[in-house]
Coordinates of C-alpha atoms and ligand atoms in Angstrom, one line a residue:
X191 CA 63.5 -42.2 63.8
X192 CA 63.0 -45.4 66.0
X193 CA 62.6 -49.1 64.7
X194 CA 59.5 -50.6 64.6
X195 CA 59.0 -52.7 67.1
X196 CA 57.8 -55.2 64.6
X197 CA 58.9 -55.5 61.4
X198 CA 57.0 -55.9 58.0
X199 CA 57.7 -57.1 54.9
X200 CA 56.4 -54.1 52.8
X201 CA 56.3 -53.9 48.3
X202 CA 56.5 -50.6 46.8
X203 CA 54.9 -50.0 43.7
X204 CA 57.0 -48.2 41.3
X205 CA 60.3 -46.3 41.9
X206 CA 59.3 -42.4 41.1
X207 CA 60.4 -39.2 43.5
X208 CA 57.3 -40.4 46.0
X209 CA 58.1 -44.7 46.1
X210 CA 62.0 -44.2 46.6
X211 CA 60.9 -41.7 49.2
X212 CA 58.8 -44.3 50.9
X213 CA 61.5 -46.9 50.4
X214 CA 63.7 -44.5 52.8
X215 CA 61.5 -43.7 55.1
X216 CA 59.7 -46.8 56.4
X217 CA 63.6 -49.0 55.9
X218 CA 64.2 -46.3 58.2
X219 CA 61.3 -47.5 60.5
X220 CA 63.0 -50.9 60.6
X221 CA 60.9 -52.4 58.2
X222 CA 62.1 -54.8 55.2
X223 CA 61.5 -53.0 51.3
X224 CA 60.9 -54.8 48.0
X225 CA 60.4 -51.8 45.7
X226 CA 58.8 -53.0 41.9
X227 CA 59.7 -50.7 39.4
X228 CA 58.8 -51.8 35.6
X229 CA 61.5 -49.5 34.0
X230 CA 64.2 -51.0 33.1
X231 CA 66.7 -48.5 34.5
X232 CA 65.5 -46.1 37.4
X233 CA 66.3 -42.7 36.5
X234 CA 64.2 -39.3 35.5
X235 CA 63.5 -37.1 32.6
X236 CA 65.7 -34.1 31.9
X237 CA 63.9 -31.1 33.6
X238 CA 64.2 -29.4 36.5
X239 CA 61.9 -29.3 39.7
X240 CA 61.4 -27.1 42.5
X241 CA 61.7 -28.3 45.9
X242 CA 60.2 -26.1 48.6
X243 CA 61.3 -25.9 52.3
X244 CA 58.4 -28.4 53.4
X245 CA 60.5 -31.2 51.8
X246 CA 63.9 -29.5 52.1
X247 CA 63.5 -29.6 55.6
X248 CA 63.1 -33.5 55.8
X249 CA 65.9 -34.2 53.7
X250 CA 68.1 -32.1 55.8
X251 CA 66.7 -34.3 58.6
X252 CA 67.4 -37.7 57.0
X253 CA 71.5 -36.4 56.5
X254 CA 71.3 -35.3 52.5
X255 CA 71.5 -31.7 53.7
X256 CA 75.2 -31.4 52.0
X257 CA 74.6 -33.3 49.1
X258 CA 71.1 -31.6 48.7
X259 CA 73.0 -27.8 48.5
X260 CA 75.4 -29.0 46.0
X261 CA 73.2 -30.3 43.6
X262 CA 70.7 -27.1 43.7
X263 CA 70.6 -23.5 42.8
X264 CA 68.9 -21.5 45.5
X265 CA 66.9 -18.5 44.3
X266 CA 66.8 -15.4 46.2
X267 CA 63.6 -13.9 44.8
X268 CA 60.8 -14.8 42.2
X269 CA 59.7 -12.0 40.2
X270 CA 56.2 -12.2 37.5
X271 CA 56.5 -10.8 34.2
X272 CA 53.7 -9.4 31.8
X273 CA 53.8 -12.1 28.9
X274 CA 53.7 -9.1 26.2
X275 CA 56.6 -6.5 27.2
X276 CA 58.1 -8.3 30.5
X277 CA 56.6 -5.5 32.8
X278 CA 57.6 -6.5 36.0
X279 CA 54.3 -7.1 38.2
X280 CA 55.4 -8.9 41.1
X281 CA 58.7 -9.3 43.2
X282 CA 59.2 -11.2 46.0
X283 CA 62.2 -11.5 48.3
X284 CA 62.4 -15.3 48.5
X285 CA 65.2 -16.3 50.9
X286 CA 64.6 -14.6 53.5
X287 CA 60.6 -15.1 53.5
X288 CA 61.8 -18.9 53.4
X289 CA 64.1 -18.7 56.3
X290 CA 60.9 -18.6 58.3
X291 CA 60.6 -22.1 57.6
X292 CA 64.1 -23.3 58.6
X293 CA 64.8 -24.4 55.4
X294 CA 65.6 -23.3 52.0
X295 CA 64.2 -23.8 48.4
X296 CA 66.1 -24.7 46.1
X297 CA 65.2 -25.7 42.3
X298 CA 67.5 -29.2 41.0
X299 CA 67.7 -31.2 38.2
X300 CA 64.8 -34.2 38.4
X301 CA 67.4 -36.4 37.7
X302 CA 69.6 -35.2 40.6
X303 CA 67.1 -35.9 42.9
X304 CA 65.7 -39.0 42.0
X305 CA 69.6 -40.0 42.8
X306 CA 69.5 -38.0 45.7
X307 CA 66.6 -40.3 46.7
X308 CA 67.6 -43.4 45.3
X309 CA 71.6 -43.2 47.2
X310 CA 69.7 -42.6 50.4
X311 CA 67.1 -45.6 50.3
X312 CA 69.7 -48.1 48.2
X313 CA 71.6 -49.6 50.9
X314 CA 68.7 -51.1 52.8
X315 CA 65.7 -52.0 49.9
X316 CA 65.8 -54.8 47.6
X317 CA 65.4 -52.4 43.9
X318 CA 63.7 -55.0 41.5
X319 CA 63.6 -53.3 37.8
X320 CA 62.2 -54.5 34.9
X321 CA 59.1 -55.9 37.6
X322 CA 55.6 -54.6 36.3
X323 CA 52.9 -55.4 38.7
X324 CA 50.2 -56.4 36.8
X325 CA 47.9 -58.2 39.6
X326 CA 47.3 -57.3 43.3
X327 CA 45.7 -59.8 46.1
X328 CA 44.7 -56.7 48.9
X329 CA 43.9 -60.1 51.6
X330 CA 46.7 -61.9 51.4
X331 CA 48.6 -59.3 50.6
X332 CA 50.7 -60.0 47.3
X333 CA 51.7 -58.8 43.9
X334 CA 51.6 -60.8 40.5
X335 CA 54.3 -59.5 38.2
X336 CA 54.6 -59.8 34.6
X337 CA 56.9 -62.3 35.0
X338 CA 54.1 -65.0 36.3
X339 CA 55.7 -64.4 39.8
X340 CA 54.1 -63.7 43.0
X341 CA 55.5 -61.9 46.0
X342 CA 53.8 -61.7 49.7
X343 CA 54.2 -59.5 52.2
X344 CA 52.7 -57.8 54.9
X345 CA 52.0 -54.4 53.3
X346 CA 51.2 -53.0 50.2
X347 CA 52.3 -49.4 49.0
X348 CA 51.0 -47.8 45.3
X349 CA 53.2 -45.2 44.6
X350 CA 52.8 -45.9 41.0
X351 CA 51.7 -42.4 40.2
X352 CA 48.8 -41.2 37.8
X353 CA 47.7 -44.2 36.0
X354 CA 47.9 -46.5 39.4
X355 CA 47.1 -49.8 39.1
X356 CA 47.0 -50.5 42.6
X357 CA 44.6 -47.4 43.0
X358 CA 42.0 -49.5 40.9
X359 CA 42.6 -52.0 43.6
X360 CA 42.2 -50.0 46.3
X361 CA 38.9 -48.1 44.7
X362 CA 37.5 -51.8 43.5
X363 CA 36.7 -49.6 40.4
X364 CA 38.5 -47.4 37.6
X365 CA 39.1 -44.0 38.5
X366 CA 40.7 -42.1 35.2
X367 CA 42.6 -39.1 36.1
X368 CA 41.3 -36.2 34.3
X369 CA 42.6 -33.7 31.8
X370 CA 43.2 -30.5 33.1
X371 CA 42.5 -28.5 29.8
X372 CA 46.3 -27.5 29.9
X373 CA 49.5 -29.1 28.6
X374 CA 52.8 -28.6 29.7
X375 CA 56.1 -28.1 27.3
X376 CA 59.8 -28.4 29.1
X377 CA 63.2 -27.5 27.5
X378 CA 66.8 -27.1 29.1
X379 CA 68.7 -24.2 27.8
X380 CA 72.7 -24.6 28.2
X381 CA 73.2 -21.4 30.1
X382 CA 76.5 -20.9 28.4
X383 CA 74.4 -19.9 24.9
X384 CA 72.2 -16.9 27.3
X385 CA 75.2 -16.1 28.8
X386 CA 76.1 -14.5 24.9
X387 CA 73.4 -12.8 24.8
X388 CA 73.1 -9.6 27.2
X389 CA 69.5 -9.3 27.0
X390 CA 69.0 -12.7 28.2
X391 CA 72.8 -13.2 30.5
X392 CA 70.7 -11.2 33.6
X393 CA 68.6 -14.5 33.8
X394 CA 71.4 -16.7 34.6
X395 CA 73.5 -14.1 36.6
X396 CA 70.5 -13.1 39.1
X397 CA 69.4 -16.2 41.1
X398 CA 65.7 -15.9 40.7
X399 CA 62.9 -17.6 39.6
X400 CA 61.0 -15.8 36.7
X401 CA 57.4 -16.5 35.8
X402 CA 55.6 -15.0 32.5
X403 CA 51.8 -14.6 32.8
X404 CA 49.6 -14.3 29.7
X405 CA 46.0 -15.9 28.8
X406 CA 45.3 -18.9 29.1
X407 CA 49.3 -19.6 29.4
X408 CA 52.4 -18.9 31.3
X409 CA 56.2 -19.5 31.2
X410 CA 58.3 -20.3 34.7
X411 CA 61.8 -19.9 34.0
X412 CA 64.8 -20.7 36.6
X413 CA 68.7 -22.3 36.5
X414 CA 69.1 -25.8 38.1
X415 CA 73.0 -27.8 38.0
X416 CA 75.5 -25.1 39.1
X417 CA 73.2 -22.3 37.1
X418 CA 74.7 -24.5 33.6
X419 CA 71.7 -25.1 32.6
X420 CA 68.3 -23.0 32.1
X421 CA 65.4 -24.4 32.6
X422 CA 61.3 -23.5 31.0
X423 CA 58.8 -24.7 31.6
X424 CA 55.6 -23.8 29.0
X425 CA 52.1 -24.0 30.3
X426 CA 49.3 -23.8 27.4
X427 CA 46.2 -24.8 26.4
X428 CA 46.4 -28.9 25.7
X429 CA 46.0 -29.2 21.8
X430 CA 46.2 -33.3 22.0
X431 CA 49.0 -33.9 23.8
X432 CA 49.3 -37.7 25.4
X433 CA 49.9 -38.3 29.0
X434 CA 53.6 -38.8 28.8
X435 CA 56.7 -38.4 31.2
X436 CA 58.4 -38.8 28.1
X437 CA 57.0 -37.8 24.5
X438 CA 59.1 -35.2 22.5
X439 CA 56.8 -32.1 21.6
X440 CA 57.7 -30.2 18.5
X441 CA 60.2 -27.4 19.3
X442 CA 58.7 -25.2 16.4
X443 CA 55.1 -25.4 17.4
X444 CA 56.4 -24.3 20.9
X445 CA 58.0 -21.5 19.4
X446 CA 54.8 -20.7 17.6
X447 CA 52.6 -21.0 20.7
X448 CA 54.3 -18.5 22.3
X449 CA 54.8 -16.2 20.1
X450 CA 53.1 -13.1 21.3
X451 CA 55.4 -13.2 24.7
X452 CA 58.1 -11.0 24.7
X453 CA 61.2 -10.6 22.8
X454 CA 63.5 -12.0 25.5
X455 CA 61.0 -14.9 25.6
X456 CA 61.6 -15.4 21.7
X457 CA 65.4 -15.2 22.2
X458 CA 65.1 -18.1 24.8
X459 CA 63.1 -19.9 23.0
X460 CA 65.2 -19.8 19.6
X461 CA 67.9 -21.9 21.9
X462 CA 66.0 -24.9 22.3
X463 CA 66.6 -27.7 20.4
X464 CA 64.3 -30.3 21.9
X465 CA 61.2 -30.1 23.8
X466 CA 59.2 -32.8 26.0
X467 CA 55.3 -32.3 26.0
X468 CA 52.6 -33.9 28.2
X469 CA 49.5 -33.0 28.6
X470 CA 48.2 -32.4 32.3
X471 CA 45.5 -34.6 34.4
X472 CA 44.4 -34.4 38.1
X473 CA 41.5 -35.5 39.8
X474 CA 39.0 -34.8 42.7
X475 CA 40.3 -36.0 45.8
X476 CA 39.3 -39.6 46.4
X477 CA 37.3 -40.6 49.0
X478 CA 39.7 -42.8 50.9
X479 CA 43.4 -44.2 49.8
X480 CA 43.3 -47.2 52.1
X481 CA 41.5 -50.8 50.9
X482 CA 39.4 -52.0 53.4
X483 CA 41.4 -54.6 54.5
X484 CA 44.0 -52.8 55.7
X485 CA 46.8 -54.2 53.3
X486 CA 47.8 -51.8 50.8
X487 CA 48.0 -48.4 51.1
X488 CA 48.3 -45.2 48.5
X489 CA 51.0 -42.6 47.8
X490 CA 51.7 -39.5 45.6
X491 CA 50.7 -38.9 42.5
X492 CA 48.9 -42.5 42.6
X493 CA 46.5 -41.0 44.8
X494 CA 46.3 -36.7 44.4
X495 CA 47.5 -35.7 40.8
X496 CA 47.5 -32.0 40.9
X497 CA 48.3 -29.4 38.5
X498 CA 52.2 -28.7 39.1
X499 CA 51.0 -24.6 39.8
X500 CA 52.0 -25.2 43.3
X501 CA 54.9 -26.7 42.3
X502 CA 53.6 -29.3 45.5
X503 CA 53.0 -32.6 43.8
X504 CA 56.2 -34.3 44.2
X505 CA 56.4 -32.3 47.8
X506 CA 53.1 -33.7 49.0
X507 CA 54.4 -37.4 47.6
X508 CA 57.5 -36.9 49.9
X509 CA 55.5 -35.3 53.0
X510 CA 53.2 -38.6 52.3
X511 CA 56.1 -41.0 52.7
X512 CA 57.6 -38.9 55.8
X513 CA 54.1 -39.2 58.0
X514 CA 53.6 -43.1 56.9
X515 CA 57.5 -43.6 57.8
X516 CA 57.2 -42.1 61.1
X517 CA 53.8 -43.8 61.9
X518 CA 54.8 -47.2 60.7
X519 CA 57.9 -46.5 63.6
X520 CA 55.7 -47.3 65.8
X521 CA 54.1 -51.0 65.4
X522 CA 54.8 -53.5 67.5
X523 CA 51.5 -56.0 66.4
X524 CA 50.1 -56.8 63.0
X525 CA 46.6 -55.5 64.4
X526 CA 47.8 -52.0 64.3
X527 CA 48.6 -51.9 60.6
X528 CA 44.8 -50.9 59.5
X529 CA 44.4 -48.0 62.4
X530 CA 48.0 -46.9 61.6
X531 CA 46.8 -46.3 57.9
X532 CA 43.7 -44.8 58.4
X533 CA 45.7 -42.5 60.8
X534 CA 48.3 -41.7 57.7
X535 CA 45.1 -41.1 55.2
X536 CA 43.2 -38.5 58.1
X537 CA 46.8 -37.1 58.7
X538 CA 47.4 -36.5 54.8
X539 CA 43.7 -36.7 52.7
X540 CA 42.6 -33.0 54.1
X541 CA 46.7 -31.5 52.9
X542 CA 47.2 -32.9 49.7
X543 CA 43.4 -32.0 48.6
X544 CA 43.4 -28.4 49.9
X545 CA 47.1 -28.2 47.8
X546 CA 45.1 -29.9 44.6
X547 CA 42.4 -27.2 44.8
X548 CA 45.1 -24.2 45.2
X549 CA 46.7 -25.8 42.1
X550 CA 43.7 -25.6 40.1
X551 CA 42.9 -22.3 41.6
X552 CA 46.4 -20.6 40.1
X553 CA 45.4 -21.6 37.0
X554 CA 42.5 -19.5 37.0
X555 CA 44.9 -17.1 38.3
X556 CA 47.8 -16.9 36.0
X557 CA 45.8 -17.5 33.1
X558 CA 43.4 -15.1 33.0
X559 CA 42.7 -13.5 29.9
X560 CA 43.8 -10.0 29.4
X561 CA 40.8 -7.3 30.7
X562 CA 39.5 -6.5 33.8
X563 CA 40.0 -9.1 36.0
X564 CA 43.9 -9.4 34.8
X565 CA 44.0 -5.5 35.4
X566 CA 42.7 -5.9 39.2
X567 CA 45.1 -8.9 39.7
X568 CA 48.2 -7.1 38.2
X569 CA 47.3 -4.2 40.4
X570 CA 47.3 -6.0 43.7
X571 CA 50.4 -7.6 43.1
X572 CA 52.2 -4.5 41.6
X573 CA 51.0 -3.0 45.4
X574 CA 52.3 -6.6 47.1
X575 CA 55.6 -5.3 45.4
X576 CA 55.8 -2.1 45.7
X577 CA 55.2 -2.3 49.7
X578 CA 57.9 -5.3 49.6
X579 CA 60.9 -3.1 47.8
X580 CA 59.6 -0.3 49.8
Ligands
LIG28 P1 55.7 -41.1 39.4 O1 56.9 -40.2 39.3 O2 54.8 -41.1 38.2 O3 56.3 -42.5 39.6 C1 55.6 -43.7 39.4 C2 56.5 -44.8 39.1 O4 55.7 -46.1 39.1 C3 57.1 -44.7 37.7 O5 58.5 -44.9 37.8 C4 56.5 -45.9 36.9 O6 57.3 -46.4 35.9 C5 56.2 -46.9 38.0 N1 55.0 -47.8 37.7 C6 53.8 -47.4 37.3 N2 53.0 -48.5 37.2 C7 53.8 -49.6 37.5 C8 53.5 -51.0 37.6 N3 52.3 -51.5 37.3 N4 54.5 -51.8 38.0 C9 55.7 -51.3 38.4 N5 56.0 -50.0 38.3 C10 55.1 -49.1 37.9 N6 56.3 -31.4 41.9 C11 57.0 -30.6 42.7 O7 57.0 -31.0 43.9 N7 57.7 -29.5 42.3 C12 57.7 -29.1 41.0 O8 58.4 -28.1 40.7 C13 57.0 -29.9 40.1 N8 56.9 -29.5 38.8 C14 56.2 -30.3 37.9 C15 56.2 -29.9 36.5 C16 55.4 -30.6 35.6 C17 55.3 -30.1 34.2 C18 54.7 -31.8 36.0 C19 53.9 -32.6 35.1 C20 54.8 -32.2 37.4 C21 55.5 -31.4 38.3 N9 55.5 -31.8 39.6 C22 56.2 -31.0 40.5 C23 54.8 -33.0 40.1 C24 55.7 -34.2 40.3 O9 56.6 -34.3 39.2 C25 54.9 -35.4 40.6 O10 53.9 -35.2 41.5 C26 55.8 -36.5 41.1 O11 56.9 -36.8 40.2 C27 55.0 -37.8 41.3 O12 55.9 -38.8 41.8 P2 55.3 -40.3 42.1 O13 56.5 -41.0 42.6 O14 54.0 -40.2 42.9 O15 54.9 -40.8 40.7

């Protein structure tokens, strides 16, 4: 990418998958990066994440292509599951339909990544932790942190996912994400204890993703670290969960919410010892992610939340902070910053809310209840599979 013909002072709000991403990207436009981050470490929670070739692709671009293969597992095919009995409904081929796109996908640790990330934008940001941004000036521009302290620049970035502050700004109003109806459990099994079991060692041994459908829930299940580790993820009906990247669940109600899935589903889940919970929230697209005057911007989940049945959220954060990176390459006067972000809001607005709607529109899909309409959907995909091992 070329330098900027100008350079910006520009502050990132909060260091997640989507802000470190941005950090890269526009210090690789030339352009000088306070990122704010109000943890007191930077790191991320123990769980895995899939990363499809859309972002895979750009990180092989930016040189982590190496680094980015030995930290992942890359599954060969996904396969769907009937909750009750584990009848095999779908199968798809994965690597090779992804070679199509040039790139592979890979599932990794979230914690891997987020170093992955953080070890490509580190040499040329300034990383201020411990720095919660509790007030925003969108003319000058300029944050106030908690501290009493205020820092200028020239541009502002919220990248401080779901509860955004500096969305508020940017709206002039609260905007609550919304609750989704569903809540989302997470566990990491060490493969080591499936690998004892034979009903449940064919999980680890066969690189693929597998995904257990039932009503109103579902189950995707795939190794990340070297295949050491398992990882589930529980989708359910929310029961009062809080909106947490971090609040244990109760392994036993887990257990108990699943316990008409079948029997290699209760073996799994009699490994886990800990399990983290959070309920799930999106919301409608928003009408724009810019404030009118042209000084702070939106990113990620700050600005389009989606249900993570795309597995796209983190993806569309990254795409986000690839488009404003390559446009921000190109300023050369201050007067171009405004038109260059409405260009980066018309480039991504119309992507990331067609990929919340197909989110909200699997749900419907994998958690239909069982009759009809689950009958008709098991039978197209059972064809889907039968023409792909034919
Ligand atoms: P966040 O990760 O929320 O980061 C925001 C950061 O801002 C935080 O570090 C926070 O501490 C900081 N912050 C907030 N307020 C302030 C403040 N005032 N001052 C300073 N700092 C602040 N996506 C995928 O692409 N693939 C998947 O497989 C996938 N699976 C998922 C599974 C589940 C169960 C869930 C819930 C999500 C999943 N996602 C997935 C979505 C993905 O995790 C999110 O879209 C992504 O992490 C959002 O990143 P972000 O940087 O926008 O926000």
């Amino acid at each position: 990418m070329s330098k900027a013909p100008l350079q910006l002072h520009i502050l990132i709000v909060g260091c997640g998958l989507g802000g470190l991403a941005a950090a890269h990207c526009l210090a690789q436009a030339g352009h000088k990066i306070t990122l704010f981050e109000s943890a007191a470490a930077i790191g991320e929670v123990g769980a895995g994440i899939q990363v499809s070739p859309n972002i895979t692709r750009l990180l092989i671009r930016w040189g982590a292509g190496e680094k980015l293969a030995a930290i992942a597992v890359r599954p060969q095919s996904i396969v769907f599951r009937r909750y009750s009995n584990g009848e095999r409904v779908a199968y798809t081929r994965w690597a090779e339909k992804m070679d199509v796109f040039g790139a592979p996908y890979y599932h990794i640790h979230r914690a891997d990544f987020h170093k992955l990330l953080y070890d490509l934008a580190a040499p040329r940001i300034e990383l201020r932790l411990n720095s919660t941004v509790v007030g925003c000036d969108p003319e000058t521009p300029s944050l106030t942190l908690a501290s009493g302290e205020t820092v200028k620049g020239d541009l502002i970035i919220g990248a401080d996912g779901i509860k955004s502050y500096i969305q508020r700004v940017v709206l002039g109003h609260v905007n609550p994400a919304q609750p989704t109806g569903d809540a989302a459990y997470r566990a990491l099994i060490p493969s080591s204890l499936m690998l004892k079991d034979p009903d449940l060692k064919p999980f680890v041994d066969t690189p693929e993703m597998t995904g257990w459908m039932g009503p109103g829930r579902h189950i995707m299940g795939y190794s990340v670290r070297a295949k050491r580790e398992y990882n589930l993820v529980m989708l359910h009906p929310d029961d009062g969960s809080v909106e947490s990247w971090t609040a244990e669940g109760s392994a036993d109600k887990m257990r108990a919410d699943f316990a008409d899935f079948e029997p290699r589903v209760q073996k799994m889940l009699a490994l886990v010892k800990s399990t983290l919970k959070w309920r799930l929230m999106d919301r409608q697209p928003l009408k724009t992610w810019i404030h009118p005057a042209g000084r702070v911007a939106l990113l990620g989940d700050a600005c389009h939340p989606m249900l993570p049945y795309r597995a796209q959220g983190a993806a569309m954060a990254i795409e986000d902070a690839a488009v404003l990176g390559n446009l921000l390459s190109h300023i050369s006067h201050i007067s171009q910053l405004k038109p260059l972000l409405y260009a980066y809001e018309s480039l991504r607005l119309p992507r990331t809310a067609a990929t919340q709607a197909s989110s909200r529109l699997n749900q419907k899909i994998f958690h239909l209840p069982d009759g009809p309409e689950q009958e008709a959907r098991d039978f197209q995909m059972r064809q889907a599979m039968e023409a792909e091992l034919a």
